[in-house]
Coordinates of C-alpha atoms in Angstrom, one line a residue:
Chain A
M1 CA -15.0 48.5 -0.6
K2 CA -15.8 44.9 0.0
K3 CA -13.0 43.7 -2.3
I4 CA -10.6 45.9 -0.3
T5 CA -11.7 44.8 3.2
E6 CA -11.6 41.1 2.0
N7 CA -8.0 41.6 0.7
P8 CA -5.6 39.2 2.5
A9 CA -3.3 42.1 3.6
I10 CA -6.2 43.8 5.3
R11 CA -7.2 40.6 7.0
Q12 CA -3.7 40.2 8.4
L13 CA -3.7 43.8 9.5
R14 CA -6.9 43.3 11.4
Q15 CA -5.6 40.1 13.0
A16 CA -2.4 41.9 14.1
L17 CA -4.3 44.8 15.7
T18 CA -6.9 42.5 17.2
G19 CA -3.9 40.7 18.9
Q20 CA -3.1 43.9 20.7
V21 CA -6.7 45.0 21.3
P22 CA -8.5 41.9 22.3
K23 CA -12.0 43.4 22.4
A24 CA -11.5 45.5 19.2
I25 CA -14.7 46.3 17.3
W26 CA -14.1 46.6 13.5
W27 CA -16.2 48.8 11.2
E28 CA -16.4 48.7 7.4
I29 CA -18.0 52.0 6.5
E30 CA -19.2 52.6 2.9
G31 CA -19.1 56.1 1.4
A32 CA -17.1 59.3 2.1
R33 CA -19.7 61.0 4.2
P34 CA -21.8 58.4 6.0
K35 CA -24.9 59.8 7.7
R36 CA -25.5 56.9 10.1
L37 CA -23.6 54.0 11.5
D38 CA -24.8 50.4 11.8
Y39 CA -24.4 49.4 15.5
A40 CA -25.4 45.7 15.0
V41 CA -21.8 44.4 15.4
A42 CA -20.8 47.0 18.1
C43 CA -23.7 46.2 20.3
R44 CA -22.5 42.7 20.7
T45 CA -19.3 43.9 22.5
C46 CA -19.9 47.4 23.8
R47 CA -22.3 47.6 26.7
F48 CA -22.6 51.3 26.4
V49 CA -24.1 51.4 22.9
R50 CA -26.2 48.3 23.7
K51 CA -27.7 50.1 26.7
S52 CA -29.7 52.8 24.9
A53 CA -30.4 54.6 21.7
K54 CA -29.3 57.8 23.4
N55 CA -25.9 56.3 24.1
R56 CA -25.6 55.2 20.5
T57 CA -26.5 58.7 19.3
Q58 CA -23.8 60.1 21.6
C59 CA -21.2 57.6 20.2
E60 CA -22.3 58.1 16.6
R61 CA -22.0 61.9 16.8
R62 CA -18.4 61.6 18.0
F63 CA -17.6 58.8 15.5
L64 CA -19.1 60.7 12.4
G65 CA -17.1 63.8 13.4
A66 CA -13.9 61.7 13.4
L67 CA -14.8 60.2 10.0
E68 CA -15.3 63.7 8.6
R69 CA -11.9 64.8 9.9
S70 CA -10.3 61.7 8.5
R71 CA -12.0 62.4 5.1
Q72 CA -10.7 66.0 5.1
S73 CA -7.2 65.1 6.1
A74 CA -7.2 61.9 4.0
G75 CA -5.3 60.2 6.8
P76 CA -5.9 58.2 10.0
V77 CA -7.7 60.0 12.8
Q78 CA -7.7 58.8 16.4
F79 CA -10.4 59.8 18.9
V80 CA -11.7 59.0 22.3
C81 CA -15.3 57.6 22.6
P82 CA -17.9 58.5 25.3
I83 CA -16.6 55.7 27.5
Q84 CA -13.0 56.9 27.2
R85 CA -12.0 54.1 24.9
Y86 CA -9.7 54.8 21.9
A87 CA -10.9 54.5 18.3
V88 CA -9.3 55.0 15.0
C89 CA -10.7 55.8 11.5
L90 CA -8.6 54.8 8.5
P91 CA -9.8 56.3 5.2
V92 CA -9.9 54.0 2.1
R93 CA -8.8 56.1 -0.9
Q94 CA -9.0 55.2 -4.5
N95 CA -7.8 57.6 -7.3
G96 CA -7.3 60.3 -4.7
E97 CA -10.9 60.1 -3.4
V98 CA -12.1 58.6 -0.1
H99 CA -14.6 55.8 -0.8
G100 CA -15.1 54.6 2.7
F101 CA -13.4 53.8 6.0
L102 CA -12.0 51.0 8.0
A103 CA -12.4 51.8 11.6
M104 CA -11.6 50.2 15.0
C105 CA -12.8 51.1 18.4
H106 CA -13.0 49.8 22.0
S107 CA -9.2 50.0 22.6
E108 CA -8.2 50.7 26.2
E109 CA -5.0 52.3 25.1
A110 CA -4.1 54.8 22.4
I111 CA -3.0 53.2 19.1
P112 CA 0.7 54.0 18.6
R113 CA 1.5 56.3 15.6
T114 CA 3.7 53.6 14.0
H115 CA 0.7 51.2 14.0
L116 CA -1.5 53.8 12.3
E117 CA 1.2 54.5 9.7
L118 CA 1.5 50.7 9.0
A119 CA -2.3 50.4 8.8
E120 CA -2.5 53.3 6.3
A121 CA 0.3 51.8 4.1
T122 CA -1.4 48.4 4.2
I123 CA -4.8 49.9 3.1
G124 CA -3.0 51.8 0.3
A125 CA -1.3 48.5 -0.9
A126 CA -4.6 46.7 -0.8
V127 CA -6.4 49.4 -2.8
R128 CA -3.6 49.3 -5.4
E129 CA -3.9 45.6 -5.7
V130 CA -7.7 45.8 -6.1
E131 CA -7.2 48.5 -8.7
R132 CA -4.8 46.4 -10.6
S133 CA -7.1 43.4 -10.4
D134 CA -10.0 45.5 -11.7
E135 CA -7.9 46.8 -14.6
L136 CA -6.9 43.3 -15.5
K137 CA -10.6 42.2 -15.4
I138 CA -11.6 45.1 -17.7
L139 CA -8.7 44.2 -20.0
S140 CA -9.7 40.5 -20.0
D141 CA -13.4 41.3 -20.6
T142 CA -12.4 43.5 -23.6
I143 CA -9.8 41.2 -25.0
Q144 CA -11.2 37.8 -24.4
P145 CA -14.2 38.0 -26.7
R146 CA -11.9 39.3 -29.5
C147 CA -9.5 36.5 -28.9
V148 CA -12.3 33.9 -29.0
A149 CA -13.6 35.6 -32.2
L150 CA -10.1 35.4 -33.7
S151 CA -9.7 31.8 -32.7
T152 CA -13.1 31.0 -34.2
I153 CA -12.1 32.6 -37.5
H154 CA -9.0 30.5 -37.5
T155 CA -11.0 27.3 -36.8
I156 CA -13.4 28.2 -39.6
H157 CA -10.5 28.8 -41.9
R158 CA -9.2 25.3 -41.2
L159 CA -12.6 23.8 -41.6
I160 CA -13.4 25.3 -44.9
S161 CA -9.9 25.0 -46.4
S162 CA -9.8 21.3 -45.7
T163 CA -12.2 20.4 -48.4
L164 CA -12.1 20.8 -52.2
D165 CA -15.5 19.5 -52.8
L166 CA -17.9 22.4 -53.5
E167 CA -21.0 20.3 -52.6
E168 CA -19.5 19.8 -49.1
L169 CA -17.9 23.2 -48.8
L170 CA -20.8 25.5 -49.5
P171 CA -23.3 24.0 -47.0
R172 CA -20.5 24.0 -44.4
V173 CA -19.8 27.7 -45.0
A174 CA -23.5 28.5 -44.8
R175 CA -23.8 26.5 -41.5
L176 CA -20.8 28.3 -40.0
C177 CA -22.1 31.7 -41.0
C178 CA -25.4 30.9 -39.2
Q179 CA -23.4 29.7 -36.1
V180 CA -21.0 32.5 -35.8
L181 CA -23.5 35.3 -36.5
R182 CA -26.3 33.6 -34.6
A183 CA -28.4 33.9 -37.8
Q184 CA -31.4 31.8 -38.6
A185 CA -30.9 31.4 -42.3
C186 CA -28.0 31.7 -44.8
T187 CA -27.9 31.4 -48.6
I188 CA -24.8 31.2 -50.8
W189 CA -25.3 32.0 -54.5
L190 CA -22.7 31.4 -57.1
M191 CA -22.5 33.4 -60.2
D192 CA -23.1 31.9 -63.7
R193 CA -21.3 34.5 -65.8
E194 CA -22.6 33.2 -69.2
K195 CA -26.2 33.2 -68.1
Q196 CA -25.8 36.3 -65.9
I197 CA -27.6 34.7 -63.0
L198 CA -26.9 33.8 -59.4
T199 CA -27.7 30.3 -58.5
P200 CA -28.4 29.4 -54.9
R201 CA -25.9 26.5 -54.1
A202 CA -26.4 26.2 -50.3
V203 CA -29.4 27.2 -48.3
V204 CA -29.5 26.7 -44.5
E205 CA -32.7 27.4 -42.5
L206 CA -32.4 26.9 -38.8
K207 CA -35.8 28.1 -37.8
K208 CA -39.4 28.0 -39.1
G209 CA -40.0 31.3 -40.8
A210 CA -36.3 32.0 -41.3
R211 CA -36.5 31.5 -45.1
G212 CA -33.3 31.3 -47.0
D213 CA -33.6 32.4 -50.6
A214 CA -33.6 29.3 -52.9
R215 CA -34.5 31.0 -56.2
P216 CA -32.0 31.9 -58.9
T217 CA -31.6 35.6 -59.3
K218 CA -30.8 37.7 -62.3
L219 CA -27.7 39.8 -62.0
G220 CA -28.8 43.3 -61.0
S221 CA -32.2 42.4 -59.8
G222 CA -33.2 41.8 -56.2
I223 CA -31.0 42.5 -53.3
A224 CA -28.5 39.6 -54.0
G225 CA -28.5 40.5 -57.7
R226 CA -27.7 44.1 -57.0
V227 CA -25.0 43.2 -54.4
A228 CA -23.4 40.9 -57.1
S229 CA -23.5 43.5 -59.8
T230 CA -22.3 46.4 -57.7
C231 CA -19.9 44.4 -55.4
K232 CA -21.3 46.5 -52.5
A233 CA -22.6 44.9 -49.4
H234 CA -26.2 45.4 -48.2
W235 CA -26.9 45.8 -44.5
T236 CA -30.1 46.0 -42.5
G237 CA -30.8 44.9 -38.9
R238 CA -32.3 41.6 -40.0
M239 CA -30.4 40.9 -43.2
M240 CA -26.8 41.1 -44.4
V241 CA -25.7 40.4 -47.9
V242 CA -22.1 40.5 -49.0
P243 CA -20.4 39.8 -52.3
L244 CA -17.8 37.0 -52.7
V245 CA -15.1 38.9 -54.5
E246 CA -11.8 37.7 -55.9
E247 CA -10.9 40.2 -58.7
E248 CA -14.4 39.9 -59.8
C249 CA -17.7 38.8 -58.0
I250 CA -18.0 35.0 -58.0
G251 CA -21.2 35.0 -55.8
V252 CA -23.1 36.4 -52.8
V253 CA -23.7 35.3 -49.3
S254 CA -26.7 36.4 -47.3
V255 CA -27.7 35.9 -43.7
R256 CA -31.0 36.6 -41.9
R257 CA -32.1 37.0 -38.3
I258 CA -35.7 36.8 -37.5
E259 CA -35.6 38.1 -33.9
P260 CA -36.2 41.9 -34.2
S261 CA -34.8 42.3 -30.7
R262 CA -31.3 41.3 -31.8
P263 CA -30.5 43.2 -35.0
F264 CA -27.2 42.7 -36.8
G265 CA -24.6 45.3 -35.6
A266 CA -21.3 46.7 -36.9
L267 CA -19.3 43.8 -35.5
D268 CA -21.6 41.3 -37.3
Q269 CA -20.9 43.1 -40.5
E270 CA -17.2 42.9 -39.9
I271 CA -17.4 39.2 -39.1
L272 CA -19.5 38.3 -42.2
T273 CA -17.0 40.3 -44.4
T274 CA -14.1 38.3 -42.9
L275 CA -16.0 35.0 -43.4
A276 CA -16.8 35.9 -47.0
E277 CA -13.1 36.8 -47.7
Q278 CA -12.1 33.3 -46.3
A279 CA -14.9 31.6 -48.1
V280 CA -14.1 33.1 -51.5
V281 CA -10.5 31.6 -51.4
A282 CA -11.9 28.2 -50.4
I283 CA -14.6 28.4 -53.1
R284 CA -12.1 29.4 -55.8
N285 CA -9.8 26.6 -54.8
A286 CA -12.7 24.1 -55.0
Q287 CA -13.8 25.4 -58.4
M288 CA -10.3 25.2 -59.8
Y289 CA -10.0 21.7 -58.4
E290 CA -13.4 20.8 -59.9
T291 CA -12.2 22.1 -63.3
Q292 CA -8.9 20.2 -63.0
E293 CA -10.8 17.0 -62.0
R294 CA -13.0 17.3 -65.1
V295 CA -10.0 17.7 -67.3
T296 CA -8.3 14.7 -65.7
W297 CA -11.4 12.5 -66.0
G298 CA -11.8 13.6 -69.6
T299 CA -8.2 12.7 -70.4
I300 CA -8.4 9.3 -68.7
R301 CA -11.8 8.4 -70.3
S302 CA -10.3 9.4 -73.7
L303 CA -7.2 7.3 -73.1
S304 CA -9.4 4.4 -72.0
A305 CA -11.6 4.7 -75.1
I306 CA -8.5 4.8 -77.4
L307 CA -7.2 1.6 -75.8
D308 CA -10.6 0.0 -76.2
G309 CA -10.8 1.0 -79.8
M310 CA -7.3 -0.2 -80.6
D311 CA -8.4 -3.8 -80.2
T312 CA -5.6 -4.9 -78.0
Y313 CA -7.5 -8.0 -77.1
S314 CA -7.7 -11.4 -78.8
P315 CA -10.3 -11.6 -81.6
G316 CA -13.7 -12.4 -80.2
T317 CA -12.8 -11.0 -76.9
V318 CA -15.4 -8.8 -75.3
S319 CA -13.8 -6.7 -72.6
S320 CA -15.2 -3.8 -70.7
P321 CA -12.9 -1.8 -68.5
K322 CA -16.1 0.0 -67.4
I323 CA -17.6 -3.1 -65.9
M324 CA -14.3 -3.9 -64.3
A325 CA -14.1 -0.4 -62.8
E326 CA -17.6 -0.7 -61.5
V327 CA -17.0 -4.0 -59.8
A328 CA -13.6 -2.8 -58.4
L329 CA -15.2 0.4 -57.0
A330 CA -18.1 -1.6 -55.5
I331 CA -15.6 -3.9 -53.7
A332 CA -13.7 -0.8 -52.5
R333 CA -16.8 0.8 -51.2
E334 CA -17.8 -2.4 -49.4
M335 CA -14.3 -2.5 -47.8
K336 CA -14.7 1.2 -46.8
V337 CA -11.5 2.1 -48.8
P338 CA -11.0 5.9 -48.4
S339 CA -12.4 8.0 -51.3
V340 CA -9.0 9.2 -52.4
Q341 CA -7.8 5.6 -52.9
Q342 CA -11.1 4.7 -54.7
K343 CA -10.3 7.4 -57.2
S344 CA -6.9 6.0 -57.9
L345 CA -8.5 2.5 -58.2
H346 CA -11.0 3.9 -60.7
Y347 CA -8.1 5.4 -62.8
A348 CA -6.2 2.1 -62.7
A349 CA -9.3 0.1 -63.6
L350 CA -9.8 2.2 -66.7
L351 CA -6.2 2.1 -67.8
H352 CA -5.0 -1.3 -66.4
D353 CA -4.2 -2.8 -69.8
A354 CA -2.5 0.2 -71.3
G355 CA 0.7 -1.8 -71.5
R356 CA -0.8 -4.1 -74.1
L357 CA -0.1 -1.3 -76.6
G358 CA 3.5 -2.5 -76.8
I359 CA 2.7 -6.2 -77.4
P360 CA 2.9 -7.3 -81.0
Q361 CA -0.5 -7.8 -82.5
E362 CA 0.2 -11.4 -83.6
I363 CA 0.7 -12.4 -80.0
L364 CA -2.4 -10.6 -78.8
R365 CA -4.5 -12.0 -81.6
K366 CA -3.1 -15.6 -81.4
P367 CA -6.2 -17.8 -81.0
S368 CA -4.1 -20.8 -79.8
K369 CA -2.0 -21.3 -76.7
L370 CA 0.9 -19.0 -76.3
E371 CA 4.5 -20.2 -76.4
P372 CA 6.5 -19.5 -73.2
A373 CA 8.4 -16.6 -74.9
E374 CA 5.1 -15.1 -76.0
L375 CA 3.6 -15.5 -72.6
A376 CA 6.6 -13.7 -71.1
E377 CA 5.9 -10.8 -73.6
V378 CA 2.3 -10.6 -72.5
K379 CA 3.3 -10.6 -68.8
Q380 CA 5.4 -7.5 -69.6
H381 CA 2.2 -5.5 -70.1
T382 CA 1.9 -4.6 -66.4
V383 CA 5.4 -3.1 -66.4
R384 CA 5.0 -1.4 -69.8
G385 CA 1.6 0.1 -68.7
A386 CA 3.1 1.4 -65.4
S387 CA 6.1 3.0 -67.2
L388 CA 3.8 4.4 -69.9
L389 CA 1.5 6.2 -67.4
E390 CA 4.2 7.1 -64.8
P391 CA 5.0 10.5 -66.3
L392 CA 1.4 11.6 -65.7
E393 CA 1.6 13.0 -62.1
V394 CA -2.1 12.7 -61.5
L395 CA -1.9 8.9 -62.1
E396 CA 1.0 8.4 -59.7
P397 CA -1.1 6.6 -57.0
A398 CA -2.7 4.4 -59.8
V399 CA 0.6 3.2 -61.2
P400 CA 1.4 0.6 -58.5
I401 CA -2.2 -0.8 -58.9
I402 CA -1.6 -1.2 -62.6
L403 CA 1.9 -2.6 -62.1
Y404 CA 0.8 -5.3 -59.5
H405 CA -2.7 -6.2 -60.6
H406 CA -1.5 -9.6 -61.8
E407 CA 0.3 -10.5 -58.6
R408 CA -1.3 -13.4 -56.7
Y409 CA -2.0 -13.5 -53.0
D410 CA 0.3 -16.6 -52.6
G411 CA 3.2 -15.0 -54.3
T412 CA 3.1 -16.8 -57.6
G413 CA 2.0 -13.9 -59.7
Y414 CA 3.9 -11.3 -61.8
P415 CA 5.8 -9.1 -62.3
K416 CA 7.5 -9.4 -58.8
G417 CA 5.9 -12.3 -57.1
L418 CA 4.7 -10.2 -54.2
K419 CA 2.8 -11.9 -51.4
K420 CA -0.3 -11.0 -49.4
E421 CA -0.3 -7.4 -47.9
A422 CA 2.9 -6.6 -49.8
I423 CA 0.6 -6.3 -52.9
P424 CA -1.1 -2.9 -52.8
L425 CA -4.8 -3.2 -51.7
G426 CA -6.0 -1.5 -54.9
A427 CA -4.1 -4.2 -57.0
R428 CA -5.6 -7.0 -54.9
I429 CA -9.1 -5.5 -55.5
L430 CA -8.4 -5.0 -59.2
A431 CA -7.2 -8.7 -59.5
V432 CA -10.6 -9.9 -58.4
A433 CA -12.5 -7.5 -60.6
N434 CA -10.2 -8.3 -63.6
A435 CA -10.7 -12.0 -63.2
F436 CA -14.5 -11.6 -62.7
E437 CA -14.8 -9.4 -65.8
A438 CA -12.7 -11.9 -67.9
M439 CA -15.0 -14.8 -66.8
I440 CA -18.3 -13.1 -67.6
C441 CA -17.1 -12.0 -71.1
D442 CA -17.0 -14.3 -74.1
R443 CA -13.7 -15.7 -75.2
P444 CA -12.8 -17.4 -78.5
Y445 CA -12.2 -20.7 -76.6
R446 CA -15.2 -20.5 -74.2
R447 CA -18.5 -18.9 -73.6
A448 CA -19.1 -16.3 -70.9
M449 CA -19.9 -17.7 -67.4
S450 CA -22.8 -16.5 -65.4
I451 CA -22.3 -14.2 -62.4
S452 CA -22.8 -17.0 -59.9
E453 CA -20.4 -19.4 -61.8
A454 CA -17.8 -16.7 -61.9
A455 CA -18.3 -15.9 -58.3
R456 CA -17.9 -19.5 -57.3
E457 CA -14.7 -19.7 -59.3
I458 CA -13.3 -16.6 -57.6
A459 CA -14.3 -17.9 -54.1
S460 CA -12.5 -21.2 -54.8
H461 CA -9.2 -19.2 -55.3
A462 CA -9.5 -17.1 -52.1
G463 CA -6.2 -17.3 -50.2
T464 CA -4.3 -18.6 -53.2
Q465 CA -4.8 -16.3 -56.2
F466 CA -6.9 -13.7 -54.4
D467 CA -7.0 -11.9 -51.0
P468 CA -9.7 -13.6 -48.9
K469 CA -10.9 -10.3 -47.5
V470 CA -11.4 -8.9 -51.0
V471 CA -13.2 -12.1 -52.0
E472 CA -15.4 -11.9 -48.9
A473 CA -16.4 -8.3 -49.9
F474 CA -17.0 -9.4 -53.5
M475 CA -19.1 -12.3 -52.4
D476 CA -21.2 -10.1 -50.2
L477 CA -21.9 -7.9 -53.2
V478 CA -22.8 -10.9 -55.3
R479 CA -25.1 -12.4 -52.6
S480 CA -26.9 -9.1 -52.2
G481 CA -27.4 -8.8 -55.9
R482 CA -25.3 -5.6 -56.1
V483 CA -23.1 -7.0 -59.0
K484 CA -24.9 -6.5 -62.3
I485 CA -23.7 -6.7 -65.9
Chain B
M1 CA -22.3 16.4 -15.5
T2 CA -18.6 16.6 -14.7
V3 CA -16.8 19.8 -13.6
I4 CA -15.0 19.9 -17.0
Q5 CA -18.2 19.6 -18.9
R6 CA -19.7 22.4 -17.0
R7 CA -16.7 24.6 -17.7
I8 CA -16.9 23.8 -21.4
L9 CA -20.6 24.7 -21.4
R10 CA -20.0 27.9 -19.6
F11 CA -17.4 28.9 -22.1
F12 CA -19.8 28.3 -24.9
Q13 CA -22.6 30.1 -23.1
E14 CA -20.3 33.1 -22.7
H15 CA -19.2 32.9 -26.3
P16 CA -22.2 31.5 -28.2
H17 CA -20.8 32.4 -31.6
A18 CA -17.6 30.5 -31.0
V19 CA -16.5 27.5 -33.1
E20 CA -13.5 25.8 -31.5
T21 CA -11.2 22.9 -31.8
V22 CA -10.5 20.5 -28.9
R23 CA -7.2 22.2 -28.4
G24 CA -8.8 25.6 -28.5
I25 CA -11.4 24.6 -25.9
A26 CA -8.7 23.1 -23.7
S27 CA -6.8 26.4 -23.7
W28 CA -9.9 28.5 -23.0
V29 CA -11.0 26.4 -20.0
G30 CA -7.5 25.5 -18.8
V31 CA -7.8 21.7 -18.9
E32 CA -5.7 19.1 -20.6
V33 CA -6.7 18.2 -24.2
E34 CA -7.3 14.5 -23.5
L35 CA -9.8 15.3 -20.7
I36 CA -11.6 17.8 -22.9
A37 CA -11.8 15.3 -25.7
E38 CA -13.4 12.8 -23.3
A39 CA -15.9 15.4 -22.0
L40 CA -16.9 16.5 -25.4
K41 CA -18.0 13.0 -26.4
D42 CA -20.9 13.1 -24.0
L43 CA -21.8 16.7 -24.7
Q44 CA -21.9 15.9 -28.4
E45 CA -24.0 12.8 -27.7
K46 CA -26.6 14.9 -25.9
R47 CA -26.5 17.3 -28.9
W48 CA -25.7 20.2 -26.6
L49 CA -22.6 20.8 -28.8
T50 CA -22.5 20.3 -32.5
A51 CA -19.3 19.0 -34.2
D52 CA -18.3 20.0 -37.7
E53 CA -15.9 17.3 -38.8
T54 CA -13.4 17.3 -41.6
S55 CA -10.4 15.0 -42.1
A56 CA -8.1 17.7 -40.8
V57 CA -10.1 19.3 -37.9
T58 CA -13.3 19.2 -35.9
G59 CA -15.0 22.4 -34.9
Y60 CA -17.3 22.3 -31.9
A61 CA -20.1 24.9 -31.3
L62 CA -23.1 25.4 -29.1
T63 CA -26.3 24.0 -30.4
R64 CA -28.8 26.3 -32.0
D65 CA -31.8 24.3 -30.8
E66 CA -33.8 26.4 -28.3
R67 CA -35.0 23.4 -26.4
L68 CA -31.5 22.0 -26.0
L69 CA -30.2 25.5 -25.0
M70 CA -32.8 25.5 -22.2
Q71 CA -31.7 22.1 -21.0
I72 CA -28.1 23.4 -20.9
R73 CA -29.1 26.5 -18.9
Q74 CA -30.9 24.4 -16.4
A75 CA -28.1 21.8 -16.1
V76 CA -25.4 24.5 -15.6
K77 CA -27.7 26.4 -13.1
T78 CA -28.5 23.2 -11.1
E79 CA -24.8 22.3 -11.0
T80 CA -23.8 25.8 -9.9
K81 CA -26.3 25.7 -7.0

């Protein structure tokens, strides 16, 4: 009723009628059959009702009678009050039923029929508008939480599909399950098919007493074990356990709530099932990536070991791509190089001299100074190494590092004489690590230098042979004792 | 607390299970993305909202800490008065 009487159309109607009846008294009456009327407003204007309770009763009797007639006819009713003033009752109908009245009294003249019809139509329009607004509100109240839930699922999908690192992914999924389901604990187990056990890989406990389960479980035993072996979810008000299934069960996710007043409901089950379906795809991707990474690393380590074993260095040379890789990675970390680029640098460090394979042994093993033609042959190892490894797609980002690791910052290096930032950062880092590693290893014509001697030598070539920023990072590592052989 | 921050908090109070991106929050509260991003910084600093960050996306959610939730209720209530 209040929403209707506050509708702008009704306010305009009242203003219009008040313009013609300056002393109009307006009534907003709740209910189809009011028993009493509130005279608080009327008493301010009408001396008759203000004068005595008896007068008010007399007025009220006549007024209530008119309201009843208006209710029965479901239309406007005009009547004359005890002091011969005109009054009108306008029923407010919603869904065919009268819910209240808008009334006006204290008019010295009768209200014309046309005015009454206009008032009736305005009230009808206001009611329809309020009904529409109520419907929209109900629709919005029903749809909005579902839209928010849908949007949340979408955000979660983006969050969990943006990492291929299982150690990062699983705790994230567990945290998000707790958040979305307002749970206090979540455990994610992954299946070890060979051992027939479930191993907890992520445990999140948000509240004291909300224990996530951190013990390995045999397949078929305990709730998680049974869920994994049967692939059927387990629901109680305080605990939900669902299998992570992709063709076969790869694990189990369980969530717990410790507040008995807020048990898990059907919607929670639906949400956890959806989350588990999303998680299983992300987990499988991460597992496949992990396997692929292991294969890649195995291949690269084998290649590096083969190169080491083929004695492609001069006699008496002690060279360790491992030391070089460690130094290069330490510099990269110090310079906050993104982890993806660090991985390429690692690959490049292990395989940087792969191109020596094509150099004749007599040149590589020559203990004396190389002739210009021989030196030119040796310099070709960067290009040879790059073209040798280029076909391996996984090494694509490492190839430019291998190709340019003998470039010098001042542009006097090889194979292209690149200068400064035109040389890839990985190659600039590898150049420092390569030179350092060469200096701290024995050579046929000199003994190995100490770390501090080698560091001084590198520092003296900052800005000419080496990138000063890389040298600065390297020197920080040396000064803080983080470079060890 | 700014008007935008209050609107963000009210959204999360009404939907405590939600995990939303800056763009998502902007569309729910009807404010430009840049303004939302600015408002979120402070709310995250106060730990009223948590942020799950990846290289591709950041998901914001209401804190689960009861003490902080109480602070939020009081702050929003005070501002509404």
